[in-house]
PDB file of C-alpha atoms in Angstrom:
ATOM      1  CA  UNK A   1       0.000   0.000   0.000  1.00  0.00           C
ATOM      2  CA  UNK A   2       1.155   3.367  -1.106  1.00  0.00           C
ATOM      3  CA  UNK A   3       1.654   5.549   2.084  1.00  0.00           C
ATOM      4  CA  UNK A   4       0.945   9.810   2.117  1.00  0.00           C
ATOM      5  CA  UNK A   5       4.033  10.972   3.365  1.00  0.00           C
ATOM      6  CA  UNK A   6       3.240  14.608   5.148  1.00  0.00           C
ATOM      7  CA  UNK A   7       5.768  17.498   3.796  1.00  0.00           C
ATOM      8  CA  UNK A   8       5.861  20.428   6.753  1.00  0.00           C
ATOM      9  CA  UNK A   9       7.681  23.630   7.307  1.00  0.00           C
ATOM     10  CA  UNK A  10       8.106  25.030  10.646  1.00  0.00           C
ATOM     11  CA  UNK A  11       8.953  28.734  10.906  1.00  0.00           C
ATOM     12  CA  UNK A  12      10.021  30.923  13.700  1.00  0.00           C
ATOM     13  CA  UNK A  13      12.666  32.724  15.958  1.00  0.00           C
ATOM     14  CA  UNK A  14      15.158  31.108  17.149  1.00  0.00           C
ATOM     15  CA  UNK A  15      15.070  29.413  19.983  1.00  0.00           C
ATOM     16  CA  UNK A  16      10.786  29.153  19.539  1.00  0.00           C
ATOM     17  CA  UNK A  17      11.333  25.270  19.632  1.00  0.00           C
ATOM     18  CA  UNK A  18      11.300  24.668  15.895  1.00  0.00           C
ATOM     19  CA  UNK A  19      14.071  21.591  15.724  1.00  0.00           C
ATOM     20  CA  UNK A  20      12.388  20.509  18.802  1.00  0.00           C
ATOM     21  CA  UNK A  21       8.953  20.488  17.380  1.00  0.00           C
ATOM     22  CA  UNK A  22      10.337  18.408  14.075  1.00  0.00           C
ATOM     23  CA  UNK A  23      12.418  15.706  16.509  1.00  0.00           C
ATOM     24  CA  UNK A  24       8.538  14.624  17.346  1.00  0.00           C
ATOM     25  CA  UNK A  25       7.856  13.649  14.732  1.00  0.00           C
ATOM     26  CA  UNK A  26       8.155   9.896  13.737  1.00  0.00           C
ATOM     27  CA  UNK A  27      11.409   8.222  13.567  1.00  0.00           C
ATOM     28  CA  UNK A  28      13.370  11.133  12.612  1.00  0.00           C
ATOM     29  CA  UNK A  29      16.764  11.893  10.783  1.00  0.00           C
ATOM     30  CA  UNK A  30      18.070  15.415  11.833  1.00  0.00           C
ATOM     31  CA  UNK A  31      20.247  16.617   8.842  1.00  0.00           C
ATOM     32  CA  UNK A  32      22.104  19.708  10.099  1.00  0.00           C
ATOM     33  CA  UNK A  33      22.644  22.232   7.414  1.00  0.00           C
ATOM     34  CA  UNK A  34      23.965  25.305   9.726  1.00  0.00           C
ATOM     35  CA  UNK A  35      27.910  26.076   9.762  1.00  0.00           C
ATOM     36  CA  UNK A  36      28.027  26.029  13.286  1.00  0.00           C
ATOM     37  CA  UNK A  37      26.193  22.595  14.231  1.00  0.00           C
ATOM     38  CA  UNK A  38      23.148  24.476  15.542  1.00  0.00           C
ATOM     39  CA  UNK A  39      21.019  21.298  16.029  1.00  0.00           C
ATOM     40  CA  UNK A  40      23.209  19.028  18.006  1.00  0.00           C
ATOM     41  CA  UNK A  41      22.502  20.003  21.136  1.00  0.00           C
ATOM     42  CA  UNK A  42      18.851  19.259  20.526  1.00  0.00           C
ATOM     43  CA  UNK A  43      19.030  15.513  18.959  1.00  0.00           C
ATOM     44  CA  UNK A  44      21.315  14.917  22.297  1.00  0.00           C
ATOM     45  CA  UNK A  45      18.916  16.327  24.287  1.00  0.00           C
ATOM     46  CA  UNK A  46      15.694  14.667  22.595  1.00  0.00           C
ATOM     47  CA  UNK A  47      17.874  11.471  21.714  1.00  0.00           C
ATOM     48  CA  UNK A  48      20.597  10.572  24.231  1.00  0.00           C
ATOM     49  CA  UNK A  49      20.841   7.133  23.540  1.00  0.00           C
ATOM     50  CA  UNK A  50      21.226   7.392  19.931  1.00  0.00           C
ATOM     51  CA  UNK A  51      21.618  10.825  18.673  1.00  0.00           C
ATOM     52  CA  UNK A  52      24.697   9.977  16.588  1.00  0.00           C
ATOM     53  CA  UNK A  53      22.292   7.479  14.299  1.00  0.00           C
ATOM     54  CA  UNK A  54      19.984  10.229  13.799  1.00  0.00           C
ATOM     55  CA  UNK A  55      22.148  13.501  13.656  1.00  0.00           C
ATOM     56  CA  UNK A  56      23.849  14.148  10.023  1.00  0.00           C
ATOM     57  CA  UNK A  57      25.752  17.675   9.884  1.00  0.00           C
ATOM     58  CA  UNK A  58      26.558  19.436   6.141  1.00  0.00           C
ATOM     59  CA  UNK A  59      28.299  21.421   4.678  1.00  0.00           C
ATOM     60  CA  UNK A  60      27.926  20.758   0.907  1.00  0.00           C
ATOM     61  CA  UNK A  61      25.190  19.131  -1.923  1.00  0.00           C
ATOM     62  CA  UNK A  62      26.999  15.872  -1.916  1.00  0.00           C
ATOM     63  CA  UNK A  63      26.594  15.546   1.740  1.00  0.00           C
ATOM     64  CA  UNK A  64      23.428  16.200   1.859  1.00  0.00           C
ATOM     65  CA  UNK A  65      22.677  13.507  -0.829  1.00  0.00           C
ATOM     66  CA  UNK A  66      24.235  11.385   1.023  1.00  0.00           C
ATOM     67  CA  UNK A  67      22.708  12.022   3.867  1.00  0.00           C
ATOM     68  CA  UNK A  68      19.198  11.509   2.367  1.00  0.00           C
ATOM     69  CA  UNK A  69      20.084   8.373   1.046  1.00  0.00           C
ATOM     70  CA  UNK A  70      21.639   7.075   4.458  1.00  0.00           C
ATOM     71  CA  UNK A  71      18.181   8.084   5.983  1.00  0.00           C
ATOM     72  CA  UNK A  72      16.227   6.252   3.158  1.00  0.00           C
ATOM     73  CA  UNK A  73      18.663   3.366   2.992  1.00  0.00           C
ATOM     74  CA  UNK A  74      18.400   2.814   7.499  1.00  0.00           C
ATOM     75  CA  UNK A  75      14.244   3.328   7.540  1.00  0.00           C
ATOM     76  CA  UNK A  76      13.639   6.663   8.794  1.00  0.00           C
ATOM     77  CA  UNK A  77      10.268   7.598   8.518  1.00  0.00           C
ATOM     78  CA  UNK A  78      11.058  10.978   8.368  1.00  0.00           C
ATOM     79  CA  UNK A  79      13.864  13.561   7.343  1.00  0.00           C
ATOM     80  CA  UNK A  80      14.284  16.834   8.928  1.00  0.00           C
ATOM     81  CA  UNK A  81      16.222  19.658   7.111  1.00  0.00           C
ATOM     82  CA  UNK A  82      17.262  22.475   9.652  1.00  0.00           C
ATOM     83  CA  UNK A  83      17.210  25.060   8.015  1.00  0.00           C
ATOM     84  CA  UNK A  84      15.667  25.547   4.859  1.00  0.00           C
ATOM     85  CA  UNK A  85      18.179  28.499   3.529  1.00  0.00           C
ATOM     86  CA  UNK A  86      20.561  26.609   4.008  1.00  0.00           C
ATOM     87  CA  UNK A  87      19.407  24.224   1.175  1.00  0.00           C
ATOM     88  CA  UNK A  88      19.571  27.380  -1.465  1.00  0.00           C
ATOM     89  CA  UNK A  89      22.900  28.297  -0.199  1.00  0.00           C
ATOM     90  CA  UNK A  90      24.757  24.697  -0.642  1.00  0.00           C
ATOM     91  CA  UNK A  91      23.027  24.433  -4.013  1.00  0.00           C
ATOM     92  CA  UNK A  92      24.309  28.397  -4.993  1.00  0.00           C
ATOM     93  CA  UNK A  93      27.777  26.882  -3.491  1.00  0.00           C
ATOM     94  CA  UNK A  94      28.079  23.839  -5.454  1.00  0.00           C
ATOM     95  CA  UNK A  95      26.606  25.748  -8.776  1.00  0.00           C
ATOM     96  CA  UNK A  96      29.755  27.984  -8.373  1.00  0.00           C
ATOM     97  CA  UNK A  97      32.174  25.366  -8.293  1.00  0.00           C
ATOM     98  CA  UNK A  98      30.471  23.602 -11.321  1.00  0.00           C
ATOM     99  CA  UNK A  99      30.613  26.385 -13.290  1.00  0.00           C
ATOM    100  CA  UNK A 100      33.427  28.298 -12.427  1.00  0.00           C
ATOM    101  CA  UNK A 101      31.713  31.408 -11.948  1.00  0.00           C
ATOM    102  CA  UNK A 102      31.793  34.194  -8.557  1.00  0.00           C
ATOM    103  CA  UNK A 103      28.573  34.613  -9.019  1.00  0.00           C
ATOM    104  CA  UNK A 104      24.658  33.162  -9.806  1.00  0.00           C
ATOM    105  CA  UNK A 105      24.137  35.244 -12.551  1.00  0.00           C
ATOM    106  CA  UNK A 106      21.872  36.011 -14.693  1.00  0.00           C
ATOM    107  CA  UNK A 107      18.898  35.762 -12.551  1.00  0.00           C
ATOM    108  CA  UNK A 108      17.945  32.757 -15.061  1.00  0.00           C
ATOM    109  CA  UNK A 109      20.279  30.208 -13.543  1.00  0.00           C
ATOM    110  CA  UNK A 110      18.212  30.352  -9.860  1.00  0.00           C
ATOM    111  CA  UNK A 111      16.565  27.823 -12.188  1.00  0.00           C
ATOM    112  CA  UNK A 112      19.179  25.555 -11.961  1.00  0.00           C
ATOM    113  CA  UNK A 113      20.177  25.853  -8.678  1.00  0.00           C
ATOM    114  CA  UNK A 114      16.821  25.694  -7.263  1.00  0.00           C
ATOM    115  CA  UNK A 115      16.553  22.229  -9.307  1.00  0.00           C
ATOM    116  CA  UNK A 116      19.170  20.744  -6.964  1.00  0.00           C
ATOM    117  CA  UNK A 117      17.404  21.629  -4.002  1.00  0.00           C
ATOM    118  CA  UNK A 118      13.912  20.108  -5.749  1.00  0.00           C
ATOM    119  CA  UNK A 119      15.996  16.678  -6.421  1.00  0.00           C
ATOM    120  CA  UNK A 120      16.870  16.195  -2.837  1.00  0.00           C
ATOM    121  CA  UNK A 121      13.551  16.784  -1.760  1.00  0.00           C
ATOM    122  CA  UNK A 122      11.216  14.792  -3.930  1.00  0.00           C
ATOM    123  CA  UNK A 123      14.198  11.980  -3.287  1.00  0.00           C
ATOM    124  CA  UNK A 124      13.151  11.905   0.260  1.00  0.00           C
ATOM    125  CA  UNK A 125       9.321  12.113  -0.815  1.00  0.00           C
ATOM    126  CA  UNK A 126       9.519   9.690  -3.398  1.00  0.00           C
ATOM    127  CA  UNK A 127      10.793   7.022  -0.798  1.00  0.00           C
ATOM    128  CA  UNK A 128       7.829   7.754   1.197  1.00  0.00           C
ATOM    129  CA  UNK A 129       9.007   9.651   4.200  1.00  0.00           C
ATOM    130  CA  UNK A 130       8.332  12.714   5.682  1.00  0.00           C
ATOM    131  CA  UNK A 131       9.973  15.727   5.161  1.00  0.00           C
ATOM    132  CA  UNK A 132      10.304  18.621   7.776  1.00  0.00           C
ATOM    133  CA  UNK A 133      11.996  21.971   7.133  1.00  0.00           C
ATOM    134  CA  UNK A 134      12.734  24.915  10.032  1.00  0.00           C
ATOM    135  CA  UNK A 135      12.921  27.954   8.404  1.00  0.00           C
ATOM    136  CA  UNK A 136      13.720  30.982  10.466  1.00  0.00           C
ATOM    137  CA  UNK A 137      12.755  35.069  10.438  1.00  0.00           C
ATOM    138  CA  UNK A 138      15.214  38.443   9.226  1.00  0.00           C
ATOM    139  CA  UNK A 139      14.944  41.721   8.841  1.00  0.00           C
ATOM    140  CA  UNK A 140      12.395  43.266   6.543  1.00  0.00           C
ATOM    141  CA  UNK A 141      13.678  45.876   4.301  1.00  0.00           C
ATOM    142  CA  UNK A 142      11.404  48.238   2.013  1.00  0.00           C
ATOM    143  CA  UNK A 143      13.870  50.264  -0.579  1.00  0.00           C
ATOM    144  CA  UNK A 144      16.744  49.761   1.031  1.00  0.00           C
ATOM    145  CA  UNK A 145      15.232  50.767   4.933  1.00  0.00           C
ATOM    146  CA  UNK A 146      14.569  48.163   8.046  1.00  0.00           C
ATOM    147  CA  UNK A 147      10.437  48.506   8.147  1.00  0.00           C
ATOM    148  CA  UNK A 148      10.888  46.731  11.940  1.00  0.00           C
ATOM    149  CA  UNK A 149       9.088  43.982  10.998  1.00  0.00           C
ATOM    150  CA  UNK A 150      10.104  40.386  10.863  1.00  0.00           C
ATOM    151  CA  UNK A 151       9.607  37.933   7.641  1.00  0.00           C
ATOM    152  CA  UNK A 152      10.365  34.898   6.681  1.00  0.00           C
ATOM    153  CA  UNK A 153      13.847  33.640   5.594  1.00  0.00           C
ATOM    154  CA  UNK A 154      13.646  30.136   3.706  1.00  0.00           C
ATOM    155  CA  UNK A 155      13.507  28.186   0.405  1.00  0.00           C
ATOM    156  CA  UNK A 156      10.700  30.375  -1.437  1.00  0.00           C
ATOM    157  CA  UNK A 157       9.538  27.603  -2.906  1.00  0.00           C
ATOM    158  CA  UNK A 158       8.202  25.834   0.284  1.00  0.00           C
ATOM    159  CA  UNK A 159       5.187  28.072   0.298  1.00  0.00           C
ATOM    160  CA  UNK A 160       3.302  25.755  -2.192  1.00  0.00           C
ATOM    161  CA  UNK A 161       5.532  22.923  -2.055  1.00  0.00           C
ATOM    162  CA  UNK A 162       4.937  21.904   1.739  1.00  0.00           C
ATOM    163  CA  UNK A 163       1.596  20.608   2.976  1.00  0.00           C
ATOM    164  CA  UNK A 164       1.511  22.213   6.244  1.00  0.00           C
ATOM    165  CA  UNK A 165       2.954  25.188   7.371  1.00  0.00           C
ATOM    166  CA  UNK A 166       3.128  26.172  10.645  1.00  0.00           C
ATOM    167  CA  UNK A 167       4.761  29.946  12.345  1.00  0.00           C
ATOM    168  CA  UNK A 168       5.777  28.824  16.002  1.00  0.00           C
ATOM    169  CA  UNK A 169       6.229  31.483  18.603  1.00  0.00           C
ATOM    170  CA  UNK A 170       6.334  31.993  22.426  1.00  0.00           C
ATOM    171  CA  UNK A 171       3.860  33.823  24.038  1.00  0.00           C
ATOM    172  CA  UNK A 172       3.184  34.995  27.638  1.00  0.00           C
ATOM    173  CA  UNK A 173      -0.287  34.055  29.818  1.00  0.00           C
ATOM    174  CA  UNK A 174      -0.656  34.455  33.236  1.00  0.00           C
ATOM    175  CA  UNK A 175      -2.218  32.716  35.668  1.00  0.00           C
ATOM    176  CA  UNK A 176      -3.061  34.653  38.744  1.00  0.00           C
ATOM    177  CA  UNK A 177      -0.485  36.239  39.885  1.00  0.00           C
ATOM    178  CA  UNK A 178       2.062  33.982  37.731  1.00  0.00           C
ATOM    179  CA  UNK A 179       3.175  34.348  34.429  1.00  0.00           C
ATOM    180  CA  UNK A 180       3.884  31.203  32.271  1.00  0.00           C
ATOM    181  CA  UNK A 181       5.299  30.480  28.841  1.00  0.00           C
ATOM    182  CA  UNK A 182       3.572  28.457  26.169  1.00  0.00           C
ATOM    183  CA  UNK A 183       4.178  27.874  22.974  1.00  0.00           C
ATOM    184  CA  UNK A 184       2.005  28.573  20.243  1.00  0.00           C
ATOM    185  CA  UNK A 185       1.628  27.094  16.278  1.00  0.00           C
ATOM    186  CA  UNK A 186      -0.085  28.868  14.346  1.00  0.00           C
ATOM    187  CA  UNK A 187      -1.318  27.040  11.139  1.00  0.00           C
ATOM    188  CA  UNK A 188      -1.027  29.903   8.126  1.00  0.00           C
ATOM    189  CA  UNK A 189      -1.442  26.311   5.673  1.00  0.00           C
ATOM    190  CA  UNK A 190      -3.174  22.986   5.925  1.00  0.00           C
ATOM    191  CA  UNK A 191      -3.621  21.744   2.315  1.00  0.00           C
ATOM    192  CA  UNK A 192      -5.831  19.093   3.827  1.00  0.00           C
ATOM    193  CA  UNK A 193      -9.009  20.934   4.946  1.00  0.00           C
ATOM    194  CA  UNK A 194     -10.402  24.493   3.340  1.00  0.00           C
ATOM    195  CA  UNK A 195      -9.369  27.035   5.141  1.00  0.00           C
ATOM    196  CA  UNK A 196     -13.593  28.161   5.435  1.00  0.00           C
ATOM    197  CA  UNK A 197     -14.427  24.680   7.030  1.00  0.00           C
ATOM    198  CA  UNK A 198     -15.671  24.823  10.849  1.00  0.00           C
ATOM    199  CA  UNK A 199     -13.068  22.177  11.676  1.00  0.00           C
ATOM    200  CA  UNK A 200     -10.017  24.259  10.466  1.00  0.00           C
ATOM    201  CA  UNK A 201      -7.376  25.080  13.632  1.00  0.00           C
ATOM    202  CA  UNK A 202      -6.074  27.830  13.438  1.00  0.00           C
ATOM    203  CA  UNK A 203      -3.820  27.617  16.660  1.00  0.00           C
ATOM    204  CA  UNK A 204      -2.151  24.817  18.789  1.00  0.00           C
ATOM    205  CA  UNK A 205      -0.836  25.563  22.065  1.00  0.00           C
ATOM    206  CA  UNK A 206       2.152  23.145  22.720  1.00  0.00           C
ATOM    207  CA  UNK A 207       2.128  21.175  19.592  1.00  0.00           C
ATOM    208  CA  UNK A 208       4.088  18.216  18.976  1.00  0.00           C
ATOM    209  CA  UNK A 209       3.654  15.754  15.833  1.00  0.00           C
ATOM    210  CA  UNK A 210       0.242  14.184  17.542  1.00  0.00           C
ATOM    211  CA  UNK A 211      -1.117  17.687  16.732  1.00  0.00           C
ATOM    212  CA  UNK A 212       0.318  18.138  12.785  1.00  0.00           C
ATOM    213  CA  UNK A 213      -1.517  14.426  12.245  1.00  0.00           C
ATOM    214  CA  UNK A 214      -4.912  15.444  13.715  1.00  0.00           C
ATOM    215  CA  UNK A 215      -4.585  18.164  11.245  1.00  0.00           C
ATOM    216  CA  UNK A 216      -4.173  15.721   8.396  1.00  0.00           C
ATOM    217  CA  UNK A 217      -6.541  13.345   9.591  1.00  0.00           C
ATOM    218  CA  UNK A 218      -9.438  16.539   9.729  1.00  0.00           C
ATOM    219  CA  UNK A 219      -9.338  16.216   5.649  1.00  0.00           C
ATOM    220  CA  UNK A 220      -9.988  12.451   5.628  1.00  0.00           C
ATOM    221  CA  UNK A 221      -7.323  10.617   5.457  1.00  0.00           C
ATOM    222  CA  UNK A 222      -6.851   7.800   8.087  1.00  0.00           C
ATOM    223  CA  UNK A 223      -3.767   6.920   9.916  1.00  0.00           C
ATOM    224  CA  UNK A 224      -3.403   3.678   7.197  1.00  0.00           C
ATOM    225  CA  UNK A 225      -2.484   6.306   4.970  1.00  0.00           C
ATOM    226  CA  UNK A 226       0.608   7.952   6.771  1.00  0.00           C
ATOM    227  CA  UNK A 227       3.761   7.742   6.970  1.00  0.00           C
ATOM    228  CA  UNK A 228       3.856   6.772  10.743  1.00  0.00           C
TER     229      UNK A 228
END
């Protein structure tokens, strides 16, 4: 039986919980796409036992391939790619080298580099396993100026390409005279209810990967049909 493997993208600040959130889901492989190892100390914390089975760090497009197909090759229901930029970057980096050149230019050849990225990802969807992405926030900047605002910093092309899509923050409540931390998803896409139907959620306070598969299972599908 074919299984519906669930593509997600996780966005947020860091330290919002974002790695955290995509460790939850099931049986995961944590590929590690920042320079500085940003993720480790999460799969150790999640995964003491066997962290160094599920933690992959990268620094280039081969890696990564071979990271995917380690992940495919050892059963891993799902593949987590933290962060999403990151993907564009390797791909710009091992475009350069191909070609020789100091620079992606013209604007055509995103094309091509964003084709690399593609590969990698419907390789891991093909196999039928999950695919997470953490994508975090910058600057905005209107003509040149910081507007103050906050927006999103990862592969464009997620926006239609993942499933679900989820912004993650931390947000304060009290409680009497205490004030407590919680934090919040908020679901900006769920390809697998309309966004008009009474049972859309909109929010989910604490969520884990229990909360992303009620969201799928909402539109019909049953858990036969997952990746689990």
């Amino acid at each position: 039986m074919v299984k519906i493997p669930i593509m997600v993208e996780i966005i947020g600040e860091p330290g919002t919980g974002k790695t955290h959130l995509s460790l939850t889901f099931p049986n995961p492989l944590l590929i590690d796409t920042t320079p500085k190892m940003e993720s480790l100390v999460v799969a150790k914390k999640l995964y003491p036992e066997d962290w160094q089975k599920r933690y992959r760090h990268v620094n280039t497009m081969q890696q990564l391939r071979a990271a995917v197909e380690y992940g495919i090759r050892e059963g891993f229901k799902t593949v987590i790619f933290d962060t999403s930029p990151d993907l564009q970057r390797l791909a710009v980096n091992e475009w350069l080298q191909e070609t020789g050149k100091e620079k992606p230019y013209p604007i055509v050849v995103f094309g091509q580099i964003r084709d690399k990225v593609d590969k990698v990802i419907y390789r891991v969807v093909s196999a039928e396993r999950n695919v997470v992405f953490t994508s975090q926030l910058k600057d905005e900047y209107v003509g040149g100026e910081k507007t103050g605002r906050r927006e999103r910093d990862g592969y464009k092309r997620l926006d239609f390409m993942c499933d679900i899509r989820l912004y993650l923050k931390i947000v304060e409540v009290k409680e009497g005279s205490k004030k407590k931390y919680k934090r919040v998803a908020k679901v900006i896409k769920n390809r697998f209810l309309d966004v008009l139907s009474p049972d859309y959620v909109w929010e989910i306070v604490n969520p884990s990967f229990e909360d992303i598969k009620k969201l799928v299972l909402l539109g019909g599908l049953s858990e036969d049909d997952l990746v689990l």
